[in-house]
mmCIF file of C-alpha atoms in Angstrom:
data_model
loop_
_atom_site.group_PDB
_atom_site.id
_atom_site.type_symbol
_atom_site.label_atom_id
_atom_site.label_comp_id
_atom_site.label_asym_id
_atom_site.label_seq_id
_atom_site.Cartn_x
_atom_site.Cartn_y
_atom_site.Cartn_z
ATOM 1 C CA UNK R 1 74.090 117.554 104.075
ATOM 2 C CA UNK R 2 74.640 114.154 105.054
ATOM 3 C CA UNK R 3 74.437 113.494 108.800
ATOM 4 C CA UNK R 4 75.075 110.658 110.759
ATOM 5 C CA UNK R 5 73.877 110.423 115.090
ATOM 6 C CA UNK R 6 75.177 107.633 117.253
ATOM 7 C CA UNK R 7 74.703 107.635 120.701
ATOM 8 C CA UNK R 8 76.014 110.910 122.228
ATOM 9 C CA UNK R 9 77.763 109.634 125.045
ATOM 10 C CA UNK R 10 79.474 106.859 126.426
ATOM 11 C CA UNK R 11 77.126 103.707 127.214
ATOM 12 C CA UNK R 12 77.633 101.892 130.620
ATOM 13 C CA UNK R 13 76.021 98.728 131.798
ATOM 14 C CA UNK R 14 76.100 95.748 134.077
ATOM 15 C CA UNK R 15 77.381 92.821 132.467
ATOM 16 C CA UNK R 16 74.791 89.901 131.638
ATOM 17 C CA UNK R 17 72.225 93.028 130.461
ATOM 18 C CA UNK R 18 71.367 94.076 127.225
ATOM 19 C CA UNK R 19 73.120 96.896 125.392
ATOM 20 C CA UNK R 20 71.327 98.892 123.299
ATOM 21 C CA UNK R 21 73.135 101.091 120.420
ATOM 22 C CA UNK R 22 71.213 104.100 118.238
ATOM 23 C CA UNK R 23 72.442 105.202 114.916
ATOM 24 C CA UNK R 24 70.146 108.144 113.726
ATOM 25 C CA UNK R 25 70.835 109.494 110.245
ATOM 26 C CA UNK R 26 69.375 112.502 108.128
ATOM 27 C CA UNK R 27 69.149 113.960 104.873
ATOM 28 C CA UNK R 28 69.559 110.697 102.781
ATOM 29 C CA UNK R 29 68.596 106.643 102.320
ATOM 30 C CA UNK R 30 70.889 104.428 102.756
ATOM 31 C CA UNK R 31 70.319 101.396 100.820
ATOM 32 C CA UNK R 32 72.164 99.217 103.431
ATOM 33 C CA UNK R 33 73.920 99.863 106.485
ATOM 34 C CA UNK R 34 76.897 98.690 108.371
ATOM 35 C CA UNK R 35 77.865 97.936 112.070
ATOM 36 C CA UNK R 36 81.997 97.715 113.236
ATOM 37 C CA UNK R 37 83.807 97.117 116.501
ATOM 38 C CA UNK R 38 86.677 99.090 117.084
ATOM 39 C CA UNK R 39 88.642 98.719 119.759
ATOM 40 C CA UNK R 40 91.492 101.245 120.975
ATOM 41 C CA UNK R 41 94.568 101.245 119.090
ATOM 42 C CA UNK R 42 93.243 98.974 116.254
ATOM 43 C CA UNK R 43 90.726 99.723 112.796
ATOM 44 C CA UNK R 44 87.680 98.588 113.070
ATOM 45 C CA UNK R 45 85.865 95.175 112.295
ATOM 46 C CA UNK R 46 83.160 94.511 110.800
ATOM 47 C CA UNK R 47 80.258 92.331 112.390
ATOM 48 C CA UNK R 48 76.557 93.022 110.606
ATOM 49 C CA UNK R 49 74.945 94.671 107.609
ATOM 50 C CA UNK R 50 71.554 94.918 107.181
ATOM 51 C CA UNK R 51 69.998 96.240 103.856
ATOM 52 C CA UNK R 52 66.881 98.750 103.677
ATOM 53 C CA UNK R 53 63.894 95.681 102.652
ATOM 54 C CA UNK R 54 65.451 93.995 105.730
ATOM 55 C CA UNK R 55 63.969 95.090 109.607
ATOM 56 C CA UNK R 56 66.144 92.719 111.621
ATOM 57 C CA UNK R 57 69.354 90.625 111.256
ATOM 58 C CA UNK R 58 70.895 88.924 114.314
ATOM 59 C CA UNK R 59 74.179 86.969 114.185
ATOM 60 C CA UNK R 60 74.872 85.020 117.681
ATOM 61 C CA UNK R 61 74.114 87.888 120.498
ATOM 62 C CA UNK R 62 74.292 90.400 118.215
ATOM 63 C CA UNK R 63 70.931 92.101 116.189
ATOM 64 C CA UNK R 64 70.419 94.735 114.404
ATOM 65 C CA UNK R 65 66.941 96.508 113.138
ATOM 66 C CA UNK R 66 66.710 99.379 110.385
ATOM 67 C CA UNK R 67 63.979 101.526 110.470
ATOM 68 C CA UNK R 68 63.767 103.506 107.096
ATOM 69 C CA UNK R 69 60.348 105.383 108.189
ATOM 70 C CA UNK R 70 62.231 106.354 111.415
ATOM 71 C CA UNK R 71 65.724 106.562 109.609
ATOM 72 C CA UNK R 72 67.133 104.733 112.680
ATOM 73 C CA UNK R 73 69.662 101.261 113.050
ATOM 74 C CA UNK R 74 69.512 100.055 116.375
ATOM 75 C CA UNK R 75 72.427 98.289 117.513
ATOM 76 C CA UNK R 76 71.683 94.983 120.495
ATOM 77 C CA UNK R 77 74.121 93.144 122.195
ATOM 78 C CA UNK R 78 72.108 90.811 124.370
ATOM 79 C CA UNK R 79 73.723 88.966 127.346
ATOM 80 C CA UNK R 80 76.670 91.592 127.569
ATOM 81 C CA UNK R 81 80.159 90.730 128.656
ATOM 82 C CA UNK R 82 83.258 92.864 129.613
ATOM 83 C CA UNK R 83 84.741 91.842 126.488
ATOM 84 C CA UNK R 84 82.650 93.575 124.349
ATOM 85 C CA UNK R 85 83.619 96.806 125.588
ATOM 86 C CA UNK R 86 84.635 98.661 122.561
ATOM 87 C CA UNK R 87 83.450 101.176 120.450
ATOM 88 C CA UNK R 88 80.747 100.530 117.834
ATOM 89 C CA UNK R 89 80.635 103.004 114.723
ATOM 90 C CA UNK R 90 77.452 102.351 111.803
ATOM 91 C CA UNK R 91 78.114 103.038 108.257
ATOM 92 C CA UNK R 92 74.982 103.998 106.329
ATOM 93 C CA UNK R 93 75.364 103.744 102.457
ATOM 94 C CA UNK R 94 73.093 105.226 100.305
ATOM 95 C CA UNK R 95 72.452 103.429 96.602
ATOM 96 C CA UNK R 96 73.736 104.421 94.077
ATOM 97 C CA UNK R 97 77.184 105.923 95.502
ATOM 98 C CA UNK R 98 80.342 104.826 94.351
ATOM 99 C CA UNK R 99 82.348 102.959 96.801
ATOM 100 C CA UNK R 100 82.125 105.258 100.314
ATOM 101 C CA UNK R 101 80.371 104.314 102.917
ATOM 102 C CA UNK R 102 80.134 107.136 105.922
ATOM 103 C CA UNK R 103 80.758 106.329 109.488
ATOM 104 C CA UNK R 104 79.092 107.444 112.832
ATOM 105 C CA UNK R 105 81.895 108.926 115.202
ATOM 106 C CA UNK R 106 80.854 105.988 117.645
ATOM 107 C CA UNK R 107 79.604 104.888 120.808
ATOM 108 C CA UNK R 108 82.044 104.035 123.472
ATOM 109 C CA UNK R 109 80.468 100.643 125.126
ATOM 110 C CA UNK R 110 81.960 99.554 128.359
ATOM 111 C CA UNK R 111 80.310 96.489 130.284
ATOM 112 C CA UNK R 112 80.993 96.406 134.289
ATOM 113 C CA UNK R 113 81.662 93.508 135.576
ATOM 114 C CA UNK M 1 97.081 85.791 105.134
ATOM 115 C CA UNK M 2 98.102 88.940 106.918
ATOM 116 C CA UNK M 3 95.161 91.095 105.381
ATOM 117 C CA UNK M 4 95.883 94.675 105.465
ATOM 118 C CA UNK M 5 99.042 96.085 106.591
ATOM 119 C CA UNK M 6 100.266 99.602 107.075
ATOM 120 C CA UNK M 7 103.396 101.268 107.384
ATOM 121 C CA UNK M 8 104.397 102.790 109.497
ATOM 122 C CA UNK M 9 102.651 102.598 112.630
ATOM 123 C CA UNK M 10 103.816 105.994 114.148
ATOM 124 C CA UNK M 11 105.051 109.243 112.830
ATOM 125 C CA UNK M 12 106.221 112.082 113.563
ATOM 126 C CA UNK M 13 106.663 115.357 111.355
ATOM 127 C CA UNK M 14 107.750 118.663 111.074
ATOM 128 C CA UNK M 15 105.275 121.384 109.504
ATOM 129 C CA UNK M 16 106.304 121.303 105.695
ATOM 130 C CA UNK M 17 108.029 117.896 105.864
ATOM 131 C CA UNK M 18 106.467 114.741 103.301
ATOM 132 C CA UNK M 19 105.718 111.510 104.035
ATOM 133 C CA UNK M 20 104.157 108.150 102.278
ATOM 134 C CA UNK M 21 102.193 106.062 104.317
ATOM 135 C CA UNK M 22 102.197 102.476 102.769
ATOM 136 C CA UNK M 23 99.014 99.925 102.616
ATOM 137 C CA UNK M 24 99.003 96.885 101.296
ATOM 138 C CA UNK M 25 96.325 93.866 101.268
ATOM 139 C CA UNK M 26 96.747 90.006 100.173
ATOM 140 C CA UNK M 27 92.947 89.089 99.446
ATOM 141 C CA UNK M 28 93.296 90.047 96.319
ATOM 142 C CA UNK M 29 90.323 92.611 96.699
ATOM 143 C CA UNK M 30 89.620 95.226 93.724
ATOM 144 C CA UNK M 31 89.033 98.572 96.177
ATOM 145 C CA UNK M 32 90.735 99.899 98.468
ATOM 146 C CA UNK M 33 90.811 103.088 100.900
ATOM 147 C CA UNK M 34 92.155 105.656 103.213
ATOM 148 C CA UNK M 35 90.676 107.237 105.901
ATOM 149 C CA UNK M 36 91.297 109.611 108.517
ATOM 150 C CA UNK M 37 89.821 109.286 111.597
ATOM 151 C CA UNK M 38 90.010 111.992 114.501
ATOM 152 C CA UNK M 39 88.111 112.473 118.065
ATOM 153 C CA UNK M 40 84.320 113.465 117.929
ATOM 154 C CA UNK M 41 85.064 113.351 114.051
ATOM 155 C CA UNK M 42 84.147 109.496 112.821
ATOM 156 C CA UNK M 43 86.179 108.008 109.969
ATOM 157 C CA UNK M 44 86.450 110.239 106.954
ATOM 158 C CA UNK M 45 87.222 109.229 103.391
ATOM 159 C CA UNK M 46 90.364 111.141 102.188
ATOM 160 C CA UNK M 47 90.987 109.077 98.665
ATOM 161 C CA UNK M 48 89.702 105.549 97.130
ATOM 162 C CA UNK M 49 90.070 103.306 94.779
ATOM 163 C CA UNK M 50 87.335 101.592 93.422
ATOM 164 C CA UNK M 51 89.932 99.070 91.104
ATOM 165 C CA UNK M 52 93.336 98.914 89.856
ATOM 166 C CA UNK M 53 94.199 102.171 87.643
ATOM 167 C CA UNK M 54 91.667 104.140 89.513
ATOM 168 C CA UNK M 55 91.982 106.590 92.230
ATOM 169 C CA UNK M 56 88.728 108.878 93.187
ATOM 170 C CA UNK M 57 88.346 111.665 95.599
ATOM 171 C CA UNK M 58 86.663 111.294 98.982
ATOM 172 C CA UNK M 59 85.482 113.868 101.501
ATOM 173 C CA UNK M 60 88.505 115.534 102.478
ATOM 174 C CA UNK M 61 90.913 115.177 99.538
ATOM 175 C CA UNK M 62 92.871 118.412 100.381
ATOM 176 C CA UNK M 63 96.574 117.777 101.154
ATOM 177 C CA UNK M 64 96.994 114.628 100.279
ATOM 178 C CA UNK M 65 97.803 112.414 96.862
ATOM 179 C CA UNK M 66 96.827 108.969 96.511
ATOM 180 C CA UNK M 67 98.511 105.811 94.115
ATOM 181 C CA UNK M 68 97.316 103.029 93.343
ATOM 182 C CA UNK M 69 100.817 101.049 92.616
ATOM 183 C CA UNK M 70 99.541 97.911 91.758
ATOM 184 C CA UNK M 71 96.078 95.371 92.764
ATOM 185 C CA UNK M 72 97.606 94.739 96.481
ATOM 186 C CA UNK M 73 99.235 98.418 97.195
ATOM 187 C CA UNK M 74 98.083 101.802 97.949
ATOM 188 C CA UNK M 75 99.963 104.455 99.271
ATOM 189 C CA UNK M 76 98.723 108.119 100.455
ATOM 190 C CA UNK M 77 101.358 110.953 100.205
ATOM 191 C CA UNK M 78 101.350 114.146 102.206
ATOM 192 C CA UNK M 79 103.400 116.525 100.067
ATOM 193 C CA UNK M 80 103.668 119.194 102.537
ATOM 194 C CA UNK M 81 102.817 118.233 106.391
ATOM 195 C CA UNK M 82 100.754 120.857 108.264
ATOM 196 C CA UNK M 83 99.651 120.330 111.938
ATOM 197 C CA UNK M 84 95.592 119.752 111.065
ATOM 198 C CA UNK M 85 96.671 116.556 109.321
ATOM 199 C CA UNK M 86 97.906 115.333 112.794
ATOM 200 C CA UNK M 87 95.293 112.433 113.231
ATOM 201 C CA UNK M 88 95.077 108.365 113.132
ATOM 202 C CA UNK M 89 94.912 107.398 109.479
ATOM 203 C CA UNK M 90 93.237 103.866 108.164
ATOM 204 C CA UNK M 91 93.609 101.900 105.133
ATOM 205 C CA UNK M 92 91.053 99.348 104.125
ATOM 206 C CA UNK M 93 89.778 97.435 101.580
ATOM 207 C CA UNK M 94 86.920 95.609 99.947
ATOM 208 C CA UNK M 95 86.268 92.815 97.482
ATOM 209 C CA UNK M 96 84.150 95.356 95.225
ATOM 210 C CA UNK M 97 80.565 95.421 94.667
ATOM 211 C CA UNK M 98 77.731 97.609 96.133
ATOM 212 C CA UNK M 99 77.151 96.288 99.344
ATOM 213 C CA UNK M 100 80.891 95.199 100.926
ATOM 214 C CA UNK M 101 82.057 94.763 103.961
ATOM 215 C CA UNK M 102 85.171 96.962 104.243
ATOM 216 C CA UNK M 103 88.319 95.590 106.242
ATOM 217 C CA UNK M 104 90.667 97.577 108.290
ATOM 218 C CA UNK M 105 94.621 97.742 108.617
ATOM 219 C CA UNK M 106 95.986 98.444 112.246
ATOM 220 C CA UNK M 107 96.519 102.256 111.327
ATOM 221 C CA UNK M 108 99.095 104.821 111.425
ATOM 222 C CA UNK M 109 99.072 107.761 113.949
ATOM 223 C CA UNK M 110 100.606 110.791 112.377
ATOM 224 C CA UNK M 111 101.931 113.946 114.641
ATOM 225 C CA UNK M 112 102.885 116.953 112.775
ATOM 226 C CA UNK M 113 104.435 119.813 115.274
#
């Protein structure tokens, strides 16, 4: 079946440092994927998608790279501040589907001031 | 432009009991969605619709009933309330298309004793 890896645990770091998110899936090829902020309390927001013939997208601090050989997103947030503590979920989508995409359970991101 | 609403923000049930939970969206976008979201668990499809007169199954379907009222509305039903359907539920929606970015309502959180 389908399976979708995101960082295990919670990810700490000191603000002004780069964050680094992993999004592992298995079993299928997503022909784009997605990245959302969620923060607690409130559905989550959309910030990047990247699409499979694509290897990196940035958009202000944010970048994302896609990996189809590895079947790995990675997720950067470069010159981190406390107020992108949040959680981040990806959202794989394999072609062909109908309308679903399927989400990571997260990664909790907190940046220390 | 409120975007996607939801109604009502907090719930509580009695095993057995029914309930609607109400979504609606003003950007005039042809799909829309509810998910389920739970700890450890990620967001999980329950029922979409892909366009107006349309309802589809997702990946957990089982309990609930889905309408489609009209382009802006979409409500989810729980005919009988049982205490595993205690979670945080999401509407969204999308403009349509095979590669869309998917936007969130605010969420209802749903207890069932």
């Amino acid at each position: 079946s389908q399976k979708i890896e995101q960082n295990s645990e919670a990810l700490n770091i000191q603000e002004g440092k780069t964050a680094t998110l992993t999004c592992n899936y298995t079993n299928y090829s997503p022909a784009y994927l997605q990245w959302y902020r969620q923060d607690p309390g409130r559905g989550p927001v959309f910030l990047l998608l990247i699409r499979e013939n694509e290897k990196e997208k940035r958009k202000e601090r944010l970048k994302v790279t896609f990996d189809t050989t590895l079947k790995q997103s990675l997720f950067h947030i470069t010159a981190s501040q406390p107020a992108d503590s949040a959680t981040y979920l990806c959202a794989p989508r394999a072609s062909g589907s109908a309308r679903q995409l399927t989400f990571g359970s997260g990664t909790q991101l907190t940046v220390l001031p | 432009n409120a975007g996607v609403t939801q109604t009502p923000k907090f719930q509580v049930l009695k095993t057995g009991q029914s309930m609607t939970l109400q979504c609606a969206q003003d950007m005039n976008h042809n799909s829309m969605y509810w998910y389920r979201q739970d700890p450890g668990m990620g967001l999980r499809l329950i029922y979409y619709s892909a366009s107006e007169g349309t309802t589809d199954k997702g990946e957990v379907p089982n309990g609930y009933n889905v309408s489609r009222l009209n382009k802006r509305e979409f409500s989810l039903r729980l005919e009988s309330a049982a205490p595993s359907q205690t979670s945080v539920y999401f509407c969204a929606s999308s403009v349509d298309g095979a590669s869309d970015t998917q936007y969130f309502g605010p969420g209802t959180r749903l207890t069932v004793l």
